[in-house]
Coordinates of C-alpha atoms and ligand atoms in Angstrom, one line a residue:
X18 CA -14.2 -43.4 -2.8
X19 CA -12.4 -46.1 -0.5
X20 CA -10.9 -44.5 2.0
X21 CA -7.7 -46.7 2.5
X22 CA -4.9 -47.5 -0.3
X23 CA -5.0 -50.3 -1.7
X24 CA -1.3 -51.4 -0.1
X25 CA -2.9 -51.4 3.0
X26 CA -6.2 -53.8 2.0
X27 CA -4.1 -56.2 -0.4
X28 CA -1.5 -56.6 2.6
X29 CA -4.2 -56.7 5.1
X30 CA -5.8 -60.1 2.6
X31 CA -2.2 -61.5 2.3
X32 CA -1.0 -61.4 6.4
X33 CA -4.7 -62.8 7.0
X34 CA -5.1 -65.6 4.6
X35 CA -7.3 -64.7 2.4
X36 CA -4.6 -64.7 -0.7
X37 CA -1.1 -65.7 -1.7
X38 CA 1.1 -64.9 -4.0
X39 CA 0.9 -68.4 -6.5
X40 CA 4.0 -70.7 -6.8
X41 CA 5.6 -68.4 -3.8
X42 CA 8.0 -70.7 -2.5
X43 CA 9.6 -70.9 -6.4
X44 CA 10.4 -67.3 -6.9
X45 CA 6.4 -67.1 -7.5
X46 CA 4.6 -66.6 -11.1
X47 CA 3.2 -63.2 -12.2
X48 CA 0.2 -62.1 -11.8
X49 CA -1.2 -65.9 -9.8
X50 CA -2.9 -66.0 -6.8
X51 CA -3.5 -68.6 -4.7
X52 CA -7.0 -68.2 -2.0
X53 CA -5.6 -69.4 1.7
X54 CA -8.5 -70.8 3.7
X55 CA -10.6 -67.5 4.3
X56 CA -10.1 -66.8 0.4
X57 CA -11.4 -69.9 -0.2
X58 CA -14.3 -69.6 2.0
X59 CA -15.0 -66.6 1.2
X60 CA -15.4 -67.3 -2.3
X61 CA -17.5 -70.3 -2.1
X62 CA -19.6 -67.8 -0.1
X63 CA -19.7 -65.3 -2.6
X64 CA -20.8 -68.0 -5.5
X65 CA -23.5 -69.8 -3.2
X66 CA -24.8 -66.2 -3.0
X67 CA -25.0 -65.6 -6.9
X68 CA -26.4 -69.3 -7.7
X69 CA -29.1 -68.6 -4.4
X70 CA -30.0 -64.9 -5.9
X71 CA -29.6 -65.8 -10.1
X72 CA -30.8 -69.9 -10.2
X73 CA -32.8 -71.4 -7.2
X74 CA -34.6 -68.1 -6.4
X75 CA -35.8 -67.7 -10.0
X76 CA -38.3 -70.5 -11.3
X77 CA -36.9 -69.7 -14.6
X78 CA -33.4 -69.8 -14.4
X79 CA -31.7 -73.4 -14.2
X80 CA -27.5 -73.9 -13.8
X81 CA -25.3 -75.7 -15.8
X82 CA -21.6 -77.2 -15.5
X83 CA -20.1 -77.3 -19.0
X84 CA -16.5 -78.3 -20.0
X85 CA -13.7 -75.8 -19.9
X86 CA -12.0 -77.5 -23.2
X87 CA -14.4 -77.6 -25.8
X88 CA -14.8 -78.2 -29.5
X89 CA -12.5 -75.1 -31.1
X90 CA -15.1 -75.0 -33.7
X91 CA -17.3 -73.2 -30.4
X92 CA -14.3 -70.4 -30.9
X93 CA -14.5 -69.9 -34.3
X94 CA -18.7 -69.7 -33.6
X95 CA -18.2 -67.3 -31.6
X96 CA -15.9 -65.2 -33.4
X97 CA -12.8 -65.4 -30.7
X98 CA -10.6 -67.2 -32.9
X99 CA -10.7 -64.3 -35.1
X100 CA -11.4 -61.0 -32.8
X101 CA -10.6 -62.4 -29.4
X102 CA -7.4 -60.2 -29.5
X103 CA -6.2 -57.2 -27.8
X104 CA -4.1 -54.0 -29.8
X105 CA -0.4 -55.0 -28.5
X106 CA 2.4 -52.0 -28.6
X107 CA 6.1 -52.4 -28.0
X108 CA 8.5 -49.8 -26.7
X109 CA 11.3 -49.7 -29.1
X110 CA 13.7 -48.0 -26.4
X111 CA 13.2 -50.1 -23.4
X112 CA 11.3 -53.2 -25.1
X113 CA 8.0 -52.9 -22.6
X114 CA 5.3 -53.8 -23.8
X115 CA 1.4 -52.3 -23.3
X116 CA -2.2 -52.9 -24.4
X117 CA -2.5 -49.6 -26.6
X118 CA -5.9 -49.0 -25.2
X119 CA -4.9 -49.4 -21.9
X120 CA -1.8 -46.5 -22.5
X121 CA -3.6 -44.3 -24.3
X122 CA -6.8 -44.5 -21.4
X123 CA -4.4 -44.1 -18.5
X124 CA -3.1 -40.8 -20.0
X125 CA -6.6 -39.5 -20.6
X126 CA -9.1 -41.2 -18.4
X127 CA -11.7 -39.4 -20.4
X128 CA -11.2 -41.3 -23.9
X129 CA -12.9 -44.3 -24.7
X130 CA -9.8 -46.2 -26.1
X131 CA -12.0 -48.9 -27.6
X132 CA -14.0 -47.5 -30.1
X133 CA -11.1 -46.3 -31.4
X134 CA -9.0 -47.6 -34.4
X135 CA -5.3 -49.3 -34.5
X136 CA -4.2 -46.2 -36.9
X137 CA -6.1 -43.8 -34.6
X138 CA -4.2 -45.1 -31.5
X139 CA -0.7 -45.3 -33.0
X140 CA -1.1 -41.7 -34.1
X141 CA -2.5 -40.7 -30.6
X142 CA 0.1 -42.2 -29.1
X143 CA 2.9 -40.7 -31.4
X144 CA 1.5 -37.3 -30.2
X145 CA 1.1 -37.3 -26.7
X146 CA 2.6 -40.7 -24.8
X147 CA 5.6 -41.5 -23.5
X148 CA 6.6 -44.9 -22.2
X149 CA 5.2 -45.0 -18.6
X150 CA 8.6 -47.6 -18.0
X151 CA 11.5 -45.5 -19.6
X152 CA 10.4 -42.2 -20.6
X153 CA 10.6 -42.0 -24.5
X154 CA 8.3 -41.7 -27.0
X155 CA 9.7 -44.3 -29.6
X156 CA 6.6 -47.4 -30.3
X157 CA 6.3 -50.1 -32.7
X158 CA 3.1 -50.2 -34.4
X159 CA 0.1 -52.3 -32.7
X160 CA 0.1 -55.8 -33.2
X161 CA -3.2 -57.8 -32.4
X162 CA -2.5 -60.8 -29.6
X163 CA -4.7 -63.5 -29.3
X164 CA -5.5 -63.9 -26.1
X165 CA -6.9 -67.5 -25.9
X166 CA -4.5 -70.1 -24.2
X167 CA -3.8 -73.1 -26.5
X168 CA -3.3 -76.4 -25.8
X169 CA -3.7 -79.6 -27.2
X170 CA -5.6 -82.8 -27.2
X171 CA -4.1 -86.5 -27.0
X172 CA -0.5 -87.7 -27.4
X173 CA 0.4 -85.8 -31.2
X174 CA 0.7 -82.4 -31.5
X175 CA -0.3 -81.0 -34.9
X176 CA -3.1 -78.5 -36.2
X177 CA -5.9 -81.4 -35.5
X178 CA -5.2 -81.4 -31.7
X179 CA -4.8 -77.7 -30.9
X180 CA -7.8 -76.8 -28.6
X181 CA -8.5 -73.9 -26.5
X182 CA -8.6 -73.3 -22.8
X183 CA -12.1 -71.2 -22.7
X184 CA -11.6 -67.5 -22.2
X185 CA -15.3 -67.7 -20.8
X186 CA -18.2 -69.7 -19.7
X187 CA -20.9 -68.3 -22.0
X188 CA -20.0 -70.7 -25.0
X189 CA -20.8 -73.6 -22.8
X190 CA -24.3 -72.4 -22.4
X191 CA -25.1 -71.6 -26.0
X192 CA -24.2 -75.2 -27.0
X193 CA -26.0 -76.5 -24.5
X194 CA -28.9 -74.3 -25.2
X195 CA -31.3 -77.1 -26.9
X196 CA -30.4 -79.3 -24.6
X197 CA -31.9 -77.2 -21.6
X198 CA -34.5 -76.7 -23.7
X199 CA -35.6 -80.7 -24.3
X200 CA -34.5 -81.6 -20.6
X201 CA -36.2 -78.8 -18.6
X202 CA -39.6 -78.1 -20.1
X203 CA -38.3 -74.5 -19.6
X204 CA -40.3 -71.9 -22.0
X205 CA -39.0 -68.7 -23.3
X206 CA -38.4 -66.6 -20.8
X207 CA -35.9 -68.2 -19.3
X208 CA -32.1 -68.3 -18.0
X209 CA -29.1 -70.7 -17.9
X210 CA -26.7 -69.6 -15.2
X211 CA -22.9 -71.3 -14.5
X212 CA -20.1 -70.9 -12.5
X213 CA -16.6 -71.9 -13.3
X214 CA -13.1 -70.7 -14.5
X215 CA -12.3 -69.1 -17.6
X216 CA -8.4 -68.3 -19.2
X217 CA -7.1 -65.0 -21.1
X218 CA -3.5 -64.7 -21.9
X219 CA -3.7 -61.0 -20.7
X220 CA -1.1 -58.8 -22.0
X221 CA -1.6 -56.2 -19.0
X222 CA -3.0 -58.5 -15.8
X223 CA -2.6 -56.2 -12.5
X224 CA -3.5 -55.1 -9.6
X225 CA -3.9 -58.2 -7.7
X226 CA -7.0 -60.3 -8.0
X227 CA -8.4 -57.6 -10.3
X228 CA -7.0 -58.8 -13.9
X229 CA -5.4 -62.4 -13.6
X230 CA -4.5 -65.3 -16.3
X231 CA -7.0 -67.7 -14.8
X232 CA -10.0 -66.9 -12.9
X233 CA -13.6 -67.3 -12.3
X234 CA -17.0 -66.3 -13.9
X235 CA -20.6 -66.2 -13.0
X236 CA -22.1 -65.7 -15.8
X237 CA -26.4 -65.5 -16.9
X238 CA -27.9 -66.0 -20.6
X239 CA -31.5 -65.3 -20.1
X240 CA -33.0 -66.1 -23.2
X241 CA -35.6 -63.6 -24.5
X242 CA -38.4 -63.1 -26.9
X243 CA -37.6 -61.0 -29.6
X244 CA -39.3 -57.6 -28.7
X245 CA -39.5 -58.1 -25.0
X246 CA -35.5 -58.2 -24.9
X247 CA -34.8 -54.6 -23.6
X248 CA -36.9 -54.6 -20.9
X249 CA -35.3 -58.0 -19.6
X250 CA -31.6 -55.8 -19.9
X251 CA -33.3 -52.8 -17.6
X252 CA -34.6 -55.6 -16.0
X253 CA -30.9 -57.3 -15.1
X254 CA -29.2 -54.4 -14.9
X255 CA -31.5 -53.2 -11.5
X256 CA -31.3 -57.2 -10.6
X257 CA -27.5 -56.8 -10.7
X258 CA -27.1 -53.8 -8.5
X259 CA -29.3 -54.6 -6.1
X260 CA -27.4 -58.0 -5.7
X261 CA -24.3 -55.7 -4.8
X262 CA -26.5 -53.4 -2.8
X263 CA -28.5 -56.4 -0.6
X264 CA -24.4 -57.6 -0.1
X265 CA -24.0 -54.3 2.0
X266 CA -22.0 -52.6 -0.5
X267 CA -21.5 -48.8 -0.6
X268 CA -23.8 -47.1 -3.6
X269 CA -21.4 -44.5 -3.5
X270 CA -18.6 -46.4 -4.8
X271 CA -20.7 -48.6 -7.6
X272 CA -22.3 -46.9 -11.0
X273 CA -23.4 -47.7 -13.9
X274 CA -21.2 -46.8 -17.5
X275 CA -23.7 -47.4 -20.4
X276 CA -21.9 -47.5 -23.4
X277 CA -22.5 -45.1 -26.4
X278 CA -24.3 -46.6 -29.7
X279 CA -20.8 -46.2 -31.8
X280 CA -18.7 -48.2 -28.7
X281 CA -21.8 -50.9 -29.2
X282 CA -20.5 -54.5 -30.7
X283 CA -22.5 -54.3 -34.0
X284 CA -25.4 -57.0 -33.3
X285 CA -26.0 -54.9 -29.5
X286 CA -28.8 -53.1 -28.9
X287 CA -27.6 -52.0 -25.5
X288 CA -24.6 -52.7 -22.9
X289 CA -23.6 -51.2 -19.7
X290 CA -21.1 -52.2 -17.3
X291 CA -21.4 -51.8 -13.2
X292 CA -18.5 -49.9 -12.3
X293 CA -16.8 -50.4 -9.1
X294 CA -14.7 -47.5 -7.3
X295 CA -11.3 -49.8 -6.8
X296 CA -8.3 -47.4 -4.7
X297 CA -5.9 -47.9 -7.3
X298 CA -8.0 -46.3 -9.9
X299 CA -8.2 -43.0 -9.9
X300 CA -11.8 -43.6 -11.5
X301 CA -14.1 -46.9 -10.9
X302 CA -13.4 -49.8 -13.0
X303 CA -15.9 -52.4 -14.9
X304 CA -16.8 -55.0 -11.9
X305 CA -20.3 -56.2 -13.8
X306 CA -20.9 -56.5 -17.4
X307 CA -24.6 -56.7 -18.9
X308 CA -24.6 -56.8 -22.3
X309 CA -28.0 -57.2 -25.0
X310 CA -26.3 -59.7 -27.4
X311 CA -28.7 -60.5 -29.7
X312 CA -29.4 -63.8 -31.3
X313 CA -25.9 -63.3 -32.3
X314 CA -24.3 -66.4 -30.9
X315 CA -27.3 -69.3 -31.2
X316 CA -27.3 -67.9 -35.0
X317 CA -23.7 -68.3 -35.1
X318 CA -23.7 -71.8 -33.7
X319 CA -26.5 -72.6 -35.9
X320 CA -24.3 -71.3 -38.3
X321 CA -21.5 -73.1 -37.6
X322 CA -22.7 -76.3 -36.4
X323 CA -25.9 -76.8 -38.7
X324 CA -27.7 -77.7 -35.6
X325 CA -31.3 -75.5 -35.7
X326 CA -31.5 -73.0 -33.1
X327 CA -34.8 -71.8 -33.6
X328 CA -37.6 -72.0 -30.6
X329 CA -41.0 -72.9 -31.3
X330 CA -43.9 -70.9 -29.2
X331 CA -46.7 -73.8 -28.7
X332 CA -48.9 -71.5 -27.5
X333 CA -48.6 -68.5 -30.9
X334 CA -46.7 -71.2 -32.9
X335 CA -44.2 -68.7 -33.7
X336 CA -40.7 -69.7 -34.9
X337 CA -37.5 -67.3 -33.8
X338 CA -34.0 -67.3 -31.8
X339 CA -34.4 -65.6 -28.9
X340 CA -32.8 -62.5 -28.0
X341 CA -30.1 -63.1 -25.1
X342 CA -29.4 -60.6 -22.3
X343 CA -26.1 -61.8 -20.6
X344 CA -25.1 -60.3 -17.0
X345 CA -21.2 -61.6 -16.5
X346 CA -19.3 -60.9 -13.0
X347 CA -15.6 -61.8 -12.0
X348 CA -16.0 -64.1 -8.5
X349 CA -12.3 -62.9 -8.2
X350 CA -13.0 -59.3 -9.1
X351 CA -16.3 -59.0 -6.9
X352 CA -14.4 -60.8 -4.0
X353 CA -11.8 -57.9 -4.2
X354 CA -14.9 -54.9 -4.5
X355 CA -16.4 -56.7 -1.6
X356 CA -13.0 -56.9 0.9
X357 CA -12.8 -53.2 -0.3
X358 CA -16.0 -52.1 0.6
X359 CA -15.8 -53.7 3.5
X360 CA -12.5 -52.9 5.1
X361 CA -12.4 -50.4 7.9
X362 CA -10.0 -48.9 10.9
X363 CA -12.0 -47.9 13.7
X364 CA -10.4 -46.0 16.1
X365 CA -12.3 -47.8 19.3
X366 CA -10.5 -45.2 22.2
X367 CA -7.3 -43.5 22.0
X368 CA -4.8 -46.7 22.3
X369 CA -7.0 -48.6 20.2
X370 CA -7.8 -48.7 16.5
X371 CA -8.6 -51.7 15.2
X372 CA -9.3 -53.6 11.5
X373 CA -12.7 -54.7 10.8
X374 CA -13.7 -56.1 7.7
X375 CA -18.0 -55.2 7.2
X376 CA -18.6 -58.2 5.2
X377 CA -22.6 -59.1 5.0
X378 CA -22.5 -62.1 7.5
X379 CA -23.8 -64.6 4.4
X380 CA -20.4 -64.1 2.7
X381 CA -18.0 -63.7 5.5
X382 CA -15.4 -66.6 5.7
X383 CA -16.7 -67.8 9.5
X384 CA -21.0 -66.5 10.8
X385 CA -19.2 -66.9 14.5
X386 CA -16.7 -67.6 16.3
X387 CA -16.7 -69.4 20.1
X388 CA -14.6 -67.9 22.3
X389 CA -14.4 -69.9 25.4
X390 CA -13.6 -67.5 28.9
X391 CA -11.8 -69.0 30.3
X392 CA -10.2 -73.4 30.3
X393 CA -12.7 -73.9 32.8
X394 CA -15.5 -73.4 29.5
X395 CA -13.6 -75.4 27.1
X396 CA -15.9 -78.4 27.3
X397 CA -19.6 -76.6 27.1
X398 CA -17.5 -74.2 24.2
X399 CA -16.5 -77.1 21.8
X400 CA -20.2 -78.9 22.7
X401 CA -21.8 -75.7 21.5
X402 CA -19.2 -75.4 18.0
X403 CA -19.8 -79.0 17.6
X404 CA -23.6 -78.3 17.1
X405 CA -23.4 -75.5 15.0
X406 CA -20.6 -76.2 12.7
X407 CA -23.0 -78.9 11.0
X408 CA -25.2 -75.7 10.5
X409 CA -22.6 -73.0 9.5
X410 CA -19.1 -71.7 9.0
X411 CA -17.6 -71.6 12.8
X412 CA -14.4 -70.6 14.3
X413 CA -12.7 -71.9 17.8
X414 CA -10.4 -69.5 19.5
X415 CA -9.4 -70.2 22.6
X416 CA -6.0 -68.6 23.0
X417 CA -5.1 -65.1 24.5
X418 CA -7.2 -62.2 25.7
X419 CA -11.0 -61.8 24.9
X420 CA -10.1 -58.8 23.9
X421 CA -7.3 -59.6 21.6
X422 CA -9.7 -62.3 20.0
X423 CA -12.5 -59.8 19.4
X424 CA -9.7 -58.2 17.1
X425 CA -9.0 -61.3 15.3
X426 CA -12.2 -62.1 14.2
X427 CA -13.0 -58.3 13.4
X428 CA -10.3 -58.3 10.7
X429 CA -11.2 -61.4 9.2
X430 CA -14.8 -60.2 9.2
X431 CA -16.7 -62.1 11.8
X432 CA -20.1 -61.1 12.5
X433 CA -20.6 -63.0 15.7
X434 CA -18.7 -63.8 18.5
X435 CA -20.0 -66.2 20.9
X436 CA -18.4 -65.9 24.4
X437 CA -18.8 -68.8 27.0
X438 CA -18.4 -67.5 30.4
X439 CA -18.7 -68.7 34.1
X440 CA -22.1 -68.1 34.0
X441 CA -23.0 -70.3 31.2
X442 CA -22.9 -73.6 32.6
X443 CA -26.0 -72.3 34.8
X444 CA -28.0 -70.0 32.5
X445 CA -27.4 -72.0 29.9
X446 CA -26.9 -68.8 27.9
X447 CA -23.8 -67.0 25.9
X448 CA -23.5 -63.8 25.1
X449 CA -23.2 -62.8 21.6
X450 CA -20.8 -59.9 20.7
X451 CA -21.9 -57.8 17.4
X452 CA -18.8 -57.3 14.8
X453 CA -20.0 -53.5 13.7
X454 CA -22.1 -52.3 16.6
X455 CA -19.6 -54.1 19.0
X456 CA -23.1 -54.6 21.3
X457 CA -23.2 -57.4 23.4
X458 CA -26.6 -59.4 24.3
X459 CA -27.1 -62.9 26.2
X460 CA -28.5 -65.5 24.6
X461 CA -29.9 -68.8 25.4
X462 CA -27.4 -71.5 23.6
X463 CA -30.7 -73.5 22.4
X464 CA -31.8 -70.4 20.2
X465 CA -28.4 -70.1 18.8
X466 CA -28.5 -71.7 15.8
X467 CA -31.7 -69.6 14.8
X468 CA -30.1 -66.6 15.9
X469 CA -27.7 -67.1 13.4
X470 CA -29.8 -68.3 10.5
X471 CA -31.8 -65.1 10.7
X472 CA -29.1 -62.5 10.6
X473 CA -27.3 -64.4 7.8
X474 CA -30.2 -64.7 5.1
X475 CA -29.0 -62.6 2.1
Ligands
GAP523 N1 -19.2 -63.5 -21.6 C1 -19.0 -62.1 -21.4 C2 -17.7 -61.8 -20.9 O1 -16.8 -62.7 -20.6 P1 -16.2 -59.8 -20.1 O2 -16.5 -58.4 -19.9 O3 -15.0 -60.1 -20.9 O4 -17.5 -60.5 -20.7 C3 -17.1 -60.5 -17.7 O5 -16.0 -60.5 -18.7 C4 -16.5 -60.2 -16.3 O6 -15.5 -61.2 -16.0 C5 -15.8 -58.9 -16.1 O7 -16.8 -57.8 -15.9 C6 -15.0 -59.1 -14.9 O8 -15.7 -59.1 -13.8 C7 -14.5 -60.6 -15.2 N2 -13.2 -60.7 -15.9 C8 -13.0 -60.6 -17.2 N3 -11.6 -60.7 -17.4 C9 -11.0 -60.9 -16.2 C10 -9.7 -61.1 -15.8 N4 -8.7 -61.2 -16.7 N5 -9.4 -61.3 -14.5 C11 -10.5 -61.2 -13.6 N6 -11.7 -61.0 -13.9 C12 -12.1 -60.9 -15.2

């Protein structure tokens, strides 16, 4: 488990600038979060490490950028007009209001709240719940809530305009399915990966970044023969973890949940989740979803849109919709695993503990920093940053104690520092200071920039 609350990191990303609160300086908006410039980076860093590890490294995998609004016939497709809803419960007494799942899983952490019914959880929580807010036991009954944002198209508002704001990217790739297909000369095997935000009027969002309104998806359809699909899930599901574990993070705090056949959407053959050990859980929480899905949404769409979704094998001449495997991560909620994993207090010597964030030097928000000595090495400092800032990510701190800086960069998770002394103007060399091992070692500045490119590759 983490070993520090989760006060401690949040506050630590907040005084950094990593994240603020959104809207802050009007009274704020719940549950929004704005990235500050080592959020930001730190993101971008985290998606250009998906899209290098799920697209360009696979010959068989290709990206896409679909629309956030689209058609709301995709929804009804889909089936999220209809069951995109969570089970919504009121207390009478204080008027709070929960996701019934969500009540009844926090007071027993060992029920799987979903695969029951809205009679079985009214009646469960009859028995045994009290209102976490005020204490008594008095509920309305559930109530579904669609949890799809609306919005509408054009300058009238009536039935014809409503659209939706998508609650994920998937839908964008199963419409543009035949297109990949025609445009790529991709055969079956093969992927469509995309990145981008998705919306869900969540009735409980919480704990920071974790559950938001708005946030972002990476999200894979590999597209499968029929047969060969459940290998391609084992398959994912080892890709997945070892993404997380090639990051750097802890195996001890990730695990798989596979789900039980009755908890199984009805067209699944199999779905697991990679669970994440977040501090303000008492358990680990789903970071990673991989689900078997079937040829349950191309038949939908073909369904719905009349618009064949069937693949032809040239080679066996064989006619089928393929069989979908769909690995789906949160950038928001694997930025927060990742700051958790990585956050540590070192206690250096007796005065001196200090905050270091172990972030795998491909995803941390600067790869170095240049730490001029002294004024005297301001001029050969910025030469060197303005070389290797065309290359990578690079800080420039010039202001107070080496030591003090060393700290700086540590807590916002920089591998390297890069100190110009009063030797470098004659050696031609800098020493490097390691952010974990805290080793120092000289290095010529002309074999900086491949210095850097080796330890960063993911
Ligand atoms: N297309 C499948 C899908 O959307 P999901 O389990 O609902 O599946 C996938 O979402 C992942 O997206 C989750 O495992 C989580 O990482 C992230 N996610 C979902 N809802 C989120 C929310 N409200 N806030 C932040 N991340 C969320």
């Amino acid at each position: 488990m983490p070993k520090f609350s989760f006060e401690k990191i949040v506050n630590h990303t907040k005084v950094s600038g990593f994240v603020y609160p959104g809207s802050e300086i009007y009274g704020g908006l719940a549950n929004s979060w704005d990235y500050g410039p080592l959020g930001v980076a730190l993101k971008n860093n985290i998606k250009k490490a998906w899209w290098q590890k799920f697209v360009i490294e696979n010959q068989n995998i290709v990206g896409l950028d679909s629309s956030i609004i689209l058609n709301p016939k995709v929804w009804e497709a889909s089936g999220h007009v209809a069951t995109f809803n969570d089970p919504l419960i009121d207390c009478k007494y204080c008027h709070s209001r929960f996701r019934a799942d969500k009540l009844v899983e926090g007071h027993d952490s060992s029920i799987r709240a979903s695969a029951m019914s809205n009679q079985e959880l009214e009646d469960y929580i009859a028995k045994n719940i009290v209102c976490p807010k005020c204490g008594h036991n008095q509920f309305t009954n559930i109530r579904q809530f669609q949890l799809m944002f609306k919005t509408s198209i054009g300058v009238v508002e009536d039935a014809k305009s409503q659209a939706y704001l998508r609650p994920e990217t998937a839908q964008g790739i199963f419409i543009n399915y035949k297109n990949v297909l025609r445009t790529s000369r991709k055969k079956i095997p093969f992927g469509i990966g995309q990145i981008g935000k998705a919306f869900r009027n969540e009735i409980t969002p919480g704990n920071f970044i974790f559950r938001t309104r708005e946030f972002e998806q990476m999200e894979l359809e590999f597209f499968t023969k029929p047969g060969t699909d459940l290998e391609w899930y084992e398959y994912f599901k080892k890709y997945c973890m070892d993404f997380l574990l090639n990051l750097g993070m802890k195996q001890e705090n990730l695990k798989f949940l596979e789900y039980e056949k009755e908890e199984l959407a009805h067209y699944s053959k199999a779905t697991c989740d990679i669970l994440y050990a977040f501090p303000f859980s008492n358990g680990f929480e789903e970071l990673w979803g991989i689900a078997h899905r079937s040829d349950y949404d191309l038949t939908k769409h073909q369904e719905y849109s009349g618009e064949k979704m069937e693949y032809l094998d040239v080679d066996t001449k064989e006619k089928y919709i393929p069989y979908v495997i769909e690995p789906s991560v949160g950038v928001d909620r694997l930025l927060l695993a990742l700051i958790c994993d990585a956050y540590d207090e070192e206690t250096v010597n007796e005065n001196d503990v200090r905050i270091v964030l172990h972030l795998h030097p491909f995803v941390a928000p600067f790869k170095a920093a240049i730490l001029p000595l002294s004024k005297q090495q301001n001029d050969l400092a910025n030469e060197i940053y303005a070389k290797l800032v065309k290359e990578f990510e690079i800080d420039f701190d010039n202001t107070g104690s080496i030591g003090k800086r060393y700290r700086r960069q540590d807590a916002i998770g920089t591998p390297y520092c890069i100190t110009v002394d009063f030797d470098s103007e004659t050696d031609k060399s800098v020493t490097i200071r390691n952010r974990d091992t805290m080793e120092q070692e000289r290095v010529k500045i002309e074999d900086l920039s491949n210095y850097l490119k080796e330890k960063i590759k993911l």
